[in-house]
mmCIF file of C-alpha atoms in Angstrom:
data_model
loop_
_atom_site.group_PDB
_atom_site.id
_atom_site.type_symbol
_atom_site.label_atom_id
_atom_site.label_comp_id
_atom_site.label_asym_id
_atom_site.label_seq_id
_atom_site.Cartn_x
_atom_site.Cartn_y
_atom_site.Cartn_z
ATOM 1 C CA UNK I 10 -47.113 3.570 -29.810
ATOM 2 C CA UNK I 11 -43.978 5.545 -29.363
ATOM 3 C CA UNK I 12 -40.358 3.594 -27.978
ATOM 4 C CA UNK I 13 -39.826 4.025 -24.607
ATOM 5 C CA UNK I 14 -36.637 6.582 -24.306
ATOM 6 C CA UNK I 15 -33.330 4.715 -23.974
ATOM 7 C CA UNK I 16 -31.248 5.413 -20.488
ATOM 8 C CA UNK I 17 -27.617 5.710 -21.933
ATOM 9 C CA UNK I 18 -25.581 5.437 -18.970
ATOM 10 C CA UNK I 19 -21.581 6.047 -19.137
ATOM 11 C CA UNK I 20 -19.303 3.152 -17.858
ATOM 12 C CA UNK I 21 -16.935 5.844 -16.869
ATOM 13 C CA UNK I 22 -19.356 7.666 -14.377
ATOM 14 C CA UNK I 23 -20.641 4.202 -13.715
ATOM 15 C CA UNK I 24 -17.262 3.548 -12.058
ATOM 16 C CA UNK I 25 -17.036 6.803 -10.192
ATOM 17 C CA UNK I 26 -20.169 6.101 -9.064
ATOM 18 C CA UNK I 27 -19.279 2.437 -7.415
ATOM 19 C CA UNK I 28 -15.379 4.260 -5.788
ATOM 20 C CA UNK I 29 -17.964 7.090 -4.295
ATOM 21 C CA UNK I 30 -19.909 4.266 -2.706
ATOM 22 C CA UNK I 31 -17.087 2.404 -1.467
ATOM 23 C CA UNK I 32 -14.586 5.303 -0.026
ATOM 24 C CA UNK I 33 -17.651 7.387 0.977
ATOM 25 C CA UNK I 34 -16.141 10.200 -0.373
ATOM 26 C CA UNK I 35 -15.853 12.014 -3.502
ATOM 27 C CA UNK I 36 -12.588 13.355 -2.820
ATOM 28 C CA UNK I 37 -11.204 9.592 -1.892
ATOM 29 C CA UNK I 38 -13.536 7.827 -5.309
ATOM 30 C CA UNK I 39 -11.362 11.058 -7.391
ATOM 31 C CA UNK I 40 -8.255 9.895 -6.412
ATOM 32 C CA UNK I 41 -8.076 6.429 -6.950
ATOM 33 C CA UNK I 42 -9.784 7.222 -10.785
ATOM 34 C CA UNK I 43 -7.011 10.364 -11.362
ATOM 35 C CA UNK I 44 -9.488 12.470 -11.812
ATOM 36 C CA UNK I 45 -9.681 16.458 -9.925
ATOM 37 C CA UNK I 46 -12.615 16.592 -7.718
ATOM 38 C CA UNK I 47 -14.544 19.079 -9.874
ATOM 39 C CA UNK I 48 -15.067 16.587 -12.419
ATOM 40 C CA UNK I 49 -15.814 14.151 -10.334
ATOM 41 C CA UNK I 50 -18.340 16.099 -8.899
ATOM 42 C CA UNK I 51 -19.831 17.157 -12.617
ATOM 43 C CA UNK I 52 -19.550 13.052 -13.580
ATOM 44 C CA UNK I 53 -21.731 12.456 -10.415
ATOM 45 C CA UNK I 54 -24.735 15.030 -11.123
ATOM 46 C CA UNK I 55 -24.737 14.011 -15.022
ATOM 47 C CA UNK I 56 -25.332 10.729 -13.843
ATOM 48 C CA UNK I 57 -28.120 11.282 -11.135
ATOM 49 C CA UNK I 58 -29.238 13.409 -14.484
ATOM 50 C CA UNK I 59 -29.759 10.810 -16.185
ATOM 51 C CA UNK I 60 -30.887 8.303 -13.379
ATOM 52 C CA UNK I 61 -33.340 11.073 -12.471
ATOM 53 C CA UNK I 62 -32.864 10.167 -8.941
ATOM 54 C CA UNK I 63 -30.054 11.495 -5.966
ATOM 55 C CA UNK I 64 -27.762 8.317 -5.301
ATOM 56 C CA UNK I 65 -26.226 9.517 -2.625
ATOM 57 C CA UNK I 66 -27.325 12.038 0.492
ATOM 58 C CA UNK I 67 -24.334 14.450 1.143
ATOM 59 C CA UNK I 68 -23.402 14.493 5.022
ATOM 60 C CA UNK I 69 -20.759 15.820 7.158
ATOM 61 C CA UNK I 70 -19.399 12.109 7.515
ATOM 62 C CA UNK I 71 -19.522 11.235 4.145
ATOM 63 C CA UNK I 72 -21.385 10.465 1.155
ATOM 64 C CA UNK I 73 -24.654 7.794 1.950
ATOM 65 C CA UNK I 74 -26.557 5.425 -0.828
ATOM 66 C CA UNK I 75 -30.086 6.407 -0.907
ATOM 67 C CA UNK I 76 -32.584 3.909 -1.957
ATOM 68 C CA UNK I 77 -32.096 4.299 -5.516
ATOM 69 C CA UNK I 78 -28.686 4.417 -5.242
ATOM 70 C CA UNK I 79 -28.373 0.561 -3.073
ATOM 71 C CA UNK I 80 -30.883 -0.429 -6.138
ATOM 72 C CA UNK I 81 -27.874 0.079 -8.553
ATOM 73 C CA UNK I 82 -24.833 -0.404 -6.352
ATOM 74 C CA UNK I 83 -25.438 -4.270 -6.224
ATOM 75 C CA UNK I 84 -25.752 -3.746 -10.595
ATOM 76 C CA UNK I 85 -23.032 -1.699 -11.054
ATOM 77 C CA UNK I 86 -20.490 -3.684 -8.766
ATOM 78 C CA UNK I 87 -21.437 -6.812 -10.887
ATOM 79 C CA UNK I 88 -20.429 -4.813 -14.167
ATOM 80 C CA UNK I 89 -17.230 -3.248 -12.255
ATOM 81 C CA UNK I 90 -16.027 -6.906 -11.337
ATOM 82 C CA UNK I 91 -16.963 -8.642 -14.507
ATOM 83 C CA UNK I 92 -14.483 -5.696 -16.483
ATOM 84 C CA UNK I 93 -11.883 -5.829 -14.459
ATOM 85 C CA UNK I 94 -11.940 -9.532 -14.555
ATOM 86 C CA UNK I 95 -12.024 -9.347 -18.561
ATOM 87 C CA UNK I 96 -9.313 -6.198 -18.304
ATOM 88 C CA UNK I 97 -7.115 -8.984 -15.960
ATOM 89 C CA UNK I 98 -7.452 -12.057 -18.829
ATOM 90 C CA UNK I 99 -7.144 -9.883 -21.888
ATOM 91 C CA UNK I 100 -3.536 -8.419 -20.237
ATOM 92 C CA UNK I 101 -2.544 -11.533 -18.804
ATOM 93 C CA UNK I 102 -2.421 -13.174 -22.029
ATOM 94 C CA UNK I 103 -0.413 -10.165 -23.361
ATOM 95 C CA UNK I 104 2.936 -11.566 -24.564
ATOM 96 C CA UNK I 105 5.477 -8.257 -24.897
ATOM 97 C CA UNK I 106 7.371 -6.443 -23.158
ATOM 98 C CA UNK I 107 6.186 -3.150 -23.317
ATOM 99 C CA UNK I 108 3.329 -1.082 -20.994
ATOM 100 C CA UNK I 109 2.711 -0.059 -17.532
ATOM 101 C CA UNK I 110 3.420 -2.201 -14.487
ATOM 102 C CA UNK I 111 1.489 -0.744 -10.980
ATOM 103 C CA UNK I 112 3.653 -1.533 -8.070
ATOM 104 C CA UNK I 113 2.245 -0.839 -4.551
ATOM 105 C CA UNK I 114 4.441 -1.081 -1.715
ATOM 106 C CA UNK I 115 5.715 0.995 1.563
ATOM 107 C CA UNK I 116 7.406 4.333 0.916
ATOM 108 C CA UNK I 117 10.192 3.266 2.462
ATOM 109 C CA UNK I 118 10.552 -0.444 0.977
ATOM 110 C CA UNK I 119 10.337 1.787 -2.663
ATOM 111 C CA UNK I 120 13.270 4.042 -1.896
ATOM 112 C CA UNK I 121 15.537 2.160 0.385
ATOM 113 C CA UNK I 122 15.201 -1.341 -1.251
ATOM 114 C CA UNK I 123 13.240 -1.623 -5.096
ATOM 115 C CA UNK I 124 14.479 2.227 -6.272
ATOM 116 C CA UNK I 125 17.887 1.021 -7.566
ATOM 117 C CA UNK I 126 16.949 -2.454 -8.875
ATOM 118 C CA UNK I 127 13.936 -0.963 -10.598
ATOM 119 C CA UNK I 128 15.968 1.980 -12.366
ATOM 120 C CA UNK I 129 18.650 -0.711 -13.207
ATOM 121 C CA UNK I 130 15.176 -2.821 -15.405
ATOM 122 C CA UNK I 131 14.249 0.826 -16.264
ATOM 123 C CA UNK I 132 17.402 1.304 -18.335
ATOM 124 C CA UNK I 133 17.523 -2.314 -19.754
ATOM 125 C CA UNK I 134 13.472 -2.714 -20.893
ATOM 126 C CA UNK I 135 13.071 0.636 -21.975
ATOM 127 C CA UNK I 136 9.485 -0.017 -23.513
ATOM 128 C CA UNK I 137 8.548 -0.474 -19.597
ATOM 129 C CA UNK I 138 7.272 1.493 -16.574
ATOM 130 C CA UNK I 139 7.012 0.776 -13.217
ATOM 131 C CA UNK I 140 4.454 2.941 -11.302
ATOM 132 C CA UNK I 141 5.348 2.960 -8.000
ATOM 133 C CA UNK I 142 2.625 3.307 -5.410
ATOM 134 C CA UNK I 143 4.227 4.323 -2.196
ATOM 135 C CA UNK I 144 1.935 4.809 0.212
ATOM 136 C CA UNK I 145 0.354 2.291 3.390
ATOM 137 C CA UNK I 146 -2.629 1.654 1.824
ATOM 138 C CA UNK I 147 -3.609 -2.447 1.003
ATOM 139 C CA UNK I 148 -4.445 -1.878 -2.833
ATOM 140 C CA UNK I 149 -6.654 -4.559 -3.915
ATOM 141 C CA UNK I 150 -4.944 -7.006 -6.825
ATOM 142 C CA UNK I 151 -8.434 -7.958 -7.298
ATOM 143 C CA UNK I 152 -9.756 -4.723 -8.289
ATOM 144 C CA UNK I 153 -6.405 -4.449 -10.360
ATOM 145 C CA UNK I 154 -5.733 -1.126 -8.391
ATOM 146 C CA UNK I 155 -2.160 -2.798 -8.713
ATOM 147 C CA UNK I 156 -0.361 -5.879 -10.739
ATOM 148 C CA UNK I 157 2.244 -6.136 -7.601
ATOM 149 C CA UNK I 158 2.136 -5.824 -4.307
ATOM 150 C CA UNK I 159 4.640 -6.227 -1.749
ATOM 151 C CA UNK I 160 3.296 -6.259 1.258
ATOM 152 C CA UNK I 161 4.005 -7.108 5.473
ATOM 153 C CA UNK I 162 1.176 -9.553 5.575
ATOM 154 C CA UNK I 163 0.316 -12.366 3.422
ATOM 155 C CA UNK I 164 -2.391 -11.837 0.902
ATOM 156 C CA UNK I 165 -5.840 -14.028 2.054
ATOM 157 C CA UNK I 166 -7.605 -14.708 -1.667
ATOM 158 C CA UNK I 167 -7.404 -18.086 -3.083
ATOM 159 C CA UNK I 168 -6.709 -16.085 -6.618
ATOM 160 C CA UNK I 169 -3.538 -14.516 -5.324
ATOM 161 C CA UNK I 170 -0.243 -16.193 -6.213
ATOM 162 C CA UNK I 171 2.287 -15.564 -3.505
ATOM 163 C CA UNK I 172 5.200 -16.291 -2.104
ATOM 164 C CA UNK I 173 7.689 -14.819 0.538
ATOM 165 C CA UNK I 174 10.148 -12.241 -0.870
ATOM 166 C CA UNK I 175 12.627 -10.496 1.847
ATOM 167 C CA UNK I 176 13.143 -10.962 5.033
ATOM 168 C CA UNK I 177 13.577 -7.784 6.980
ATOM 169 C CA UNK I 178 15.785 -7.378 9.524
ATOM 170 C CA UNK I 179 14.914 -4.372 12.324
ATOM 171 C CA UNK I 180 17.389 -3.123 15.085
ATOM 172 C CA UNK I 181 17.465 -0.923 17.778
ATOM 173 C CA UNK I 182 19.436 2.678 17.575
ATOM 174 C CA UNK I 183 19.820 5.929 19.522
ATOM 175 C CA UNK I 184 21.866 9.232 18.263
ATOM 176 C CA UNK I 185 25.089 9.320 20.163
ATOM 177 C CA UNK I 186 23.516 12.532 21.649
ATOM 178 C CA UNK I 187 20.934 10.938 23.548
ATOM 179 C CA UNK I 188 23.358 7.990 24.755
ATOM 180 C CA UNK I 189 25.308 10.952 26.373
ATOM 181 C CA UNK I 190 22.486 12.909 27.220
ATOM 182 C CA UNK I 191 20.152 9.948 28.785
ATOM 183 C CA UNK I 192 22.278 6.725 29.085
ATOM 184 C CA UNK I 193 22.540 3.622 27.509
ATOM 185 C CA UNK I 194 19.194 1.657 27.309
ATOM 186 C CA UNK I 195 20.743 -1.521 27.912
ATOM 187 C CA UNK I 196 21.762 -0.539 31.724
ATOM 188 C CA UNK I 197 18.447 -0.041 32.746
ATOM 189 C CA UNK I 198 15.614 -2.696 33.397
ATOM 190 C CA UNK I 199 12.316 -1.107 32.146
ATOM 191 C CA UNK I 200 13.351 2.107 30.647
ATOM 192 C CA UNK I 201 12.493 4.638 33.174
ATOM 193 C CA UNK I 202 14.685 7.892 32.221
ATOM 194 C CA UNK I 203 14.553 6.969 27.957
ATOM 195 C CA UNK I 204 12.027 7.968 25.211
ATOM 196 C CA UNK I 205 10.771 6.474 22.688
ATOM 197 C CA UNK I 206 10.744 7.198 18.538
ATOM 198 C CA UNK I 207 8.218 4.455 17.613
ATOM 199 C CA UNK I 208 4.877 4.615 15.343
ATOM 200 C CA UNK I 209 1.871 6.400 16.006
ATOM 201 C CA UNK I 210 -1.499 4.519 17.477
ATOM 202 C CA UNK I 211 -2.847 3.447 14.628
ATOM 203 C CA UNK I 212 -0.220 0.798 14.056
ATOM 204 C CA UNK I 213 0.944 0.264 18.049
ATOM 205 C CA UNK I 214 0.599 -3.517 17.304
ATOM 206 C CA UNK I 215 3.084 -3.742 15.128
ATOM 207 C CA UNK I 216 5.484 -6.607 16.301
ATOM 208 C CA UNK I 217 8.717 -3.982 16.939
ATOM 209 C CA UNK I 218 6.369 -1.460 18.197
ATOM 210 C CA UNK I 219 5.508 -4.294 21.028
ATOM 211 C CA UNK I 220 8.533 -5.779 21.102
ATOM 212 C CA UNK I 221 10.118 -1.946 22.130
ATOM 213 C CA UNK I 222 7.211 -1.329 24.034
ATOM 214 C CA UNK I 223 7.728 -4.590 26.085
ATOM 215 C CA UNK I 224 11.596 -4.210 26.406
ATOM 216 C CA UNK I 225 11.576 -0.865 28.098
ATOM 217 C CA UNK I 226 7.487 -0.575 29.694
ATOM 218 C CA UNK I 227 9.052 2.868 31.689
ATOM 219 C CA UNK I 228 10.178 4.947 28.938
ATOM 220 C CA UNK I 229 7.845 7.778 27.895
ATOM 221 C CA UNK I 230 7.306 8.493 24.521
ATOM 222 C CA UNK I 231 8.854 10.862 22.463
ATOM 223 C CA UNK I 232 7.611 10.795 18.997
ATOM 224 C CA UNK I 233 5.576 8.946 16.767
ATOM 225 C CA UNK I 234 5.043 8.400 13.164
ATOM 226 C CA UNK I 235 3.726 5.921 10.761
ATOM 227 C CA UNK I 236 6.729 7.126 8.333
ATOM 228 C CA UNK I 237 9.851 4.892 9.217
ATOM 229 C CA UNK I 238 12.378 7.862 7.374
ATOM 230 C CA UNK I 239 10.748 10.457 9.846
ATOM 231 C CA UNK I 240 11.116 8.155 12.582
ATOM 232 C CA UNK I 241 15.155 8.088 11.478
ATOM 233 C CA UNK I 242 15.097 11.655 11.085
ATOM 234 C CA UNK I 243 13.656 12.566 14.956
ATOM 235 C CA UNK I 244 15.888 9.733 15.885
ATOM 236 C CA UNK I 245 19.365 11.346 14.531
ATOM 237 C CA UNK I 246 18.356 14.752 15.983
ATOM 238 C CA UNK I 247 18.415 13.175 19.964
ATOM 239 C CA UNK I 248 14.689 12.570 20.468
ATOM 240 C CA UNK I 249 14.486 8.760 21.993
ATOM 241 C CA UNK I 250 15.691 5.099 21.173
ATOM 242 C CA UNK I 251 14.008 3.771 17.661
ATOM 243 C CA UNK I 252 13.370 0.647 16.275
ATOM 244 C CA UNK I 253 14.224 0.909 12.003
ATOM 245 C CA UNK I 254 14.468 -1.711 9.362
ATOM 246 C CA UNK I 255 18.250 -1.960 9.451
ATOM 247 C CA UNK I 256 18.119 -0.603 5.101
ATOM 248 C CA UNK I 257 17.453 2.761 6.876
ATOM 249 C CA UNK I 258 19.239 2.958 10.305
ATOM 250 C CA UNK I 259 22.373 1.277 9.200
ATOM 251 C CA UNK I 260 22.697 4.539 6.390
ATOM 252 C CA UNK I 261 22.327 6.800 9.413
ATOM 253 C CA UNK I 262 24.740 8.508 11.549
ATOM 254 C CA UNK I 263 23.292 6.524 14.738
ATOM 255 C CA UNK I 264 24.731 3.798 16.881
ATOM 256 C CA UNK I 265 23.284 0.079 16.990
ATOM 257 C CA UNK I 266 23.059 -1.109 20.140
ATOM 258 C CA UNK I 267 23.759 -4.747 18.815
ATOM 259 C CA UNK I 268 22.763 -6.769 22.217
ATOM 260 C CA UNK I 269 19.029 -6.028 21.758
ATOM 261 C CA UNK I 270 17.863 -7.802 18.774
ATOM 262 C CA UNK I 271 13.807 -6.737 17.568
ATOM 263 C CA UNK I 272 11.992 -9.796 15.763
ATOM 264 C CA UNK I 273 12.534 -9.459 11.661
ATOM 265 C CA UNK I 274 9.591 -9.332 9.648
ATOM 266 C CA UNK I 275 8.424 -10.922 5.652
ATOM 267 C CA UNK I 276 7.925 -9.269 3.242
ATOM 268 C CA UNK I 277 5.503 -10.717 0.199
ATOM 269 C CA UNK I 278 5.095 -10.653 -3.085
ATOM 270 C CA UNK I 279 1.673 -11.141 -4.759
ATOM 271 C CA UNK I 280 0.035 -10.959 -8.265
ATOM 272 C CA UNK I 281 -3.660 -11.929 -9.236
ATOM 273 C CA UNK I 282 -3.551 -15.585 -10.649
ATOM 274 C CA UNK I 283 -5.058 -14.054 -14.086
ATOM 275 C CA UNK I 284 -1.924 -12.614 -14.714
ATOM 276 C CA UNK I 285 0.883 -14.837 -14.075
ATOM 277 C CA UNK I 286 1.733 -15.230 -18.113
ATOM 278 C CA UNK I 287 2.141 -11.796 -18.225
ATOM 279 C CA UNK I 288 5.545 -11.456 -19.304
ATOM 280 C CA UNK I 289 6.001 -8.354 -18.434
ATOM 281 C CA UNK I 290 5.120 -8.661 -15.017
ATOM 282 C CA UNK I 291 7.321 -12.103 -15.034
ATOM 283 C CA UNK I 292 10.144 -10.300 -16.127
ATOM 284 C CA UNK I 293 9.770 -7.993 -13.406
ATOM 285 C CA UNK I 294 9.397 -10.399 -10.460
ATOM 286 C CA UNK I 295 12.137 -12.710 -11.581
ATOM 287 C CA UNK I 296 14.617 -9.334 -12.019
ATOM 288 C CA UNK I 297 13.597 -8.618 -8.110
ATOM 289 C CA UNK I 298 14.395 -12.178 -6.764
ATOM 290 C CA UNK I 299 17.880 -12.224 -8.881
ATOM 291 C CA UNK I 300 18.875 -8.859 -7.361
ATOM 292 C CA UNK I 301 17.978 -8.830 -3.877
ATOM 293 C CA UNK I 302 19.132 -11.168 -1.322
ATOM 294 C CA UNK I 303 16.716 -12.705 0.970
ATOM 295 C CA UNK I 304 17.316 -11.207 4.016
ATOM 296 C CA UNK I 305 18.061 -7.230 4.630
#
C-alpha cells in the first residue's frame, strides 16, 4: 500500500497565518511580521495550497476564520506560544552584551525623555541596538512583540516583572497670543469664551483630558489629537489652552499658568519574567533608572 502524502507546512506562513487571525487583516498580520503585503498575501494562498482548504472568507470588514481555518487556529496558537516561550528562555539565558533590544513606548516619551539617554548607551555598548517602537499601541511582552515596555498603565500578567519608573508631571499652557486674544483662563469660572487643545475621543478619559474638561465645562473645543507634540504645535500657534507633559511644554515658547496644577501620571517599566538574566536587557534598565530622575 502506498504512504499517505506528507503535509509539509511552513512555520513561517504558520505565523502569518495566526497575526491574520488575530488583527483581521492582512495588511495589520504584514506589519507586525515586516513583511510587504504582497508577500503576505502569496504566504497566505501557498498555505491554503497546501491545506487544500480557504482559512479565511475575505470581507469588507476584515478577514473571517472559516471552519477549517478555527480547526487550526486553536493548533497553530499552541505552536506560536510554545516558540515564543522557548525563543524567551533560550535569550534570557543569553549572557553578552551584544543584539537587539525592542523598546515600545509613546512617541513622545522616546524623543523627549529615552532619545538622549539611549544614544548616550548607544555610544558606550556599541555591540547593542535599541529598536524603538514609538507608537500607542500595548505590544504584548508575552508574544515578545517587545523586551521593554514603558507604559501609562501597569502591566496585569503574573509573568511580568514591573515596577514604577517616572513620574510625569503635566501642566496647563496657552500661547501668549491667545492670553491676549481670549483672556486668562484662570479669571473665569467654567471657561465660557476659551478653547480647548486636548486629545481626540478615543482617549477623552484620560485623567488630564478630565481633569481640563472638568476645570473649564464652558470652553468649546478647538483641536484634538492623540499626538501630545501636535497638541504643542496647535497650542503655540493660538488655538486654545492645553494640557502637556511639562518635558514638552516647558521647551515651548508658551506660558504656564502655574496656579492650575493637572494630576501627574506613572510611568512603568515591564519585561517578561523569562528574561530578567538577560544582561543585555539588565544593562539597559539599570542605565535608564541611573539617568533619569524620578519625577519629570
Amino acid at each position: 500500500m502506498a504512504p499517505e502524502p506528507t503535509l509539509r507546512l511552513d512555520w513561517d506562513d504558520l505565523k502569518l497565518f495566526v497575526e491574520i487571525a488575530r488583527t483581521g487583516t492582512l495588511t495589520a498580520a504584514a506589519e507586525r511580521l515586516r513583511l510587504s503585503q504582497p508577500t503576505a498575501g502569496r504566504r497566505l494562498r501557498g498555505l491554503e495550497e497546501a491545506i487544500g482548504a480557504a482559512l479565511f472568507q475575505r470581507t469588507p470588514a476584515g478577514f473571517r476564520l472559516t471552519d477549517e481555518g478555527e480547526a487550526m487556529l486553536v493548533h497553530a496558537e499552541q505552536m506560536a506560544e510554545e516558540a515564543v516561550a522557548l525563543q524567551r528562555k533560550l535569550i534570557g539565558g543569553a549572557r553578552g552584551l551584544e543584539g537587539v533590544l525592542r523598546l515600545s513606548t509613546s512617541d513622545w516619551v522616546s524623543s523627549r525623555v529615552l532619545a538622549a539617554p539611549l544614544a548616550g548607551f548607544a555610544i558606550e555598548h556599541p555591540g547593542l541596538v535599541v529598536e524603538v517602537l514609538a507608537d500607542s499601541r500595548l505590544y504584548d511582552l508575552q508574544r515578545r512583540e517587545a523586551d521593554l515596555v514603558l507604559r501609562f498603565v501597569p502591566f496585569s500578567g503574573s509573568d511580568i516583572v514591573q515596577r514604577r519608573f517616572l513620574r510625569i508631571r503635566y501642566a496647563l499652557y496657552a500661547a501668549p497670543a491667545y492670553l491676549e486674544r481670549c483672556g486668562d483662563p484662570r479669571a473665569s469660572g467654567d471657561g465660557n469664551g476659551h478653547r480647548l487643545v486636548t486629545m481626540n475621543s478615543a482617549l477623552d478619559q484620560l485623567p488630564d483630558v478630565a481633569w481640563l474638561r472638568g476645570r473649564w465645562p464652558a470652553a468649546l473645543p478647538a483641536f484634538r489629537s492623540n499626538n501630545r507634540e501636535a497638541q504643542g504645535a496647535a497650542c503655540v500657534a493660538g488655538a486654545g489652552l492645553a494640557v502637556l507633559p511639562r518635558v514638552i511644554g516647558d521647551q515651548l515658547p508658551l506660558a504656564r499658568l502655574e496656579s492650575e496644577a493637572p494630576p501627574p501620571r506613572d510611568l512603568w517599566l515591564g519585561y517578561h519574567q523569562d528574561l530578567r538574566r538577560l544582561r543585555r536587557l539588565r544593562t539597559l534598565v539599570d542605565m535608564l533608572v541611573a539617568a533619569l530622575p524620578p519625577e519629570l
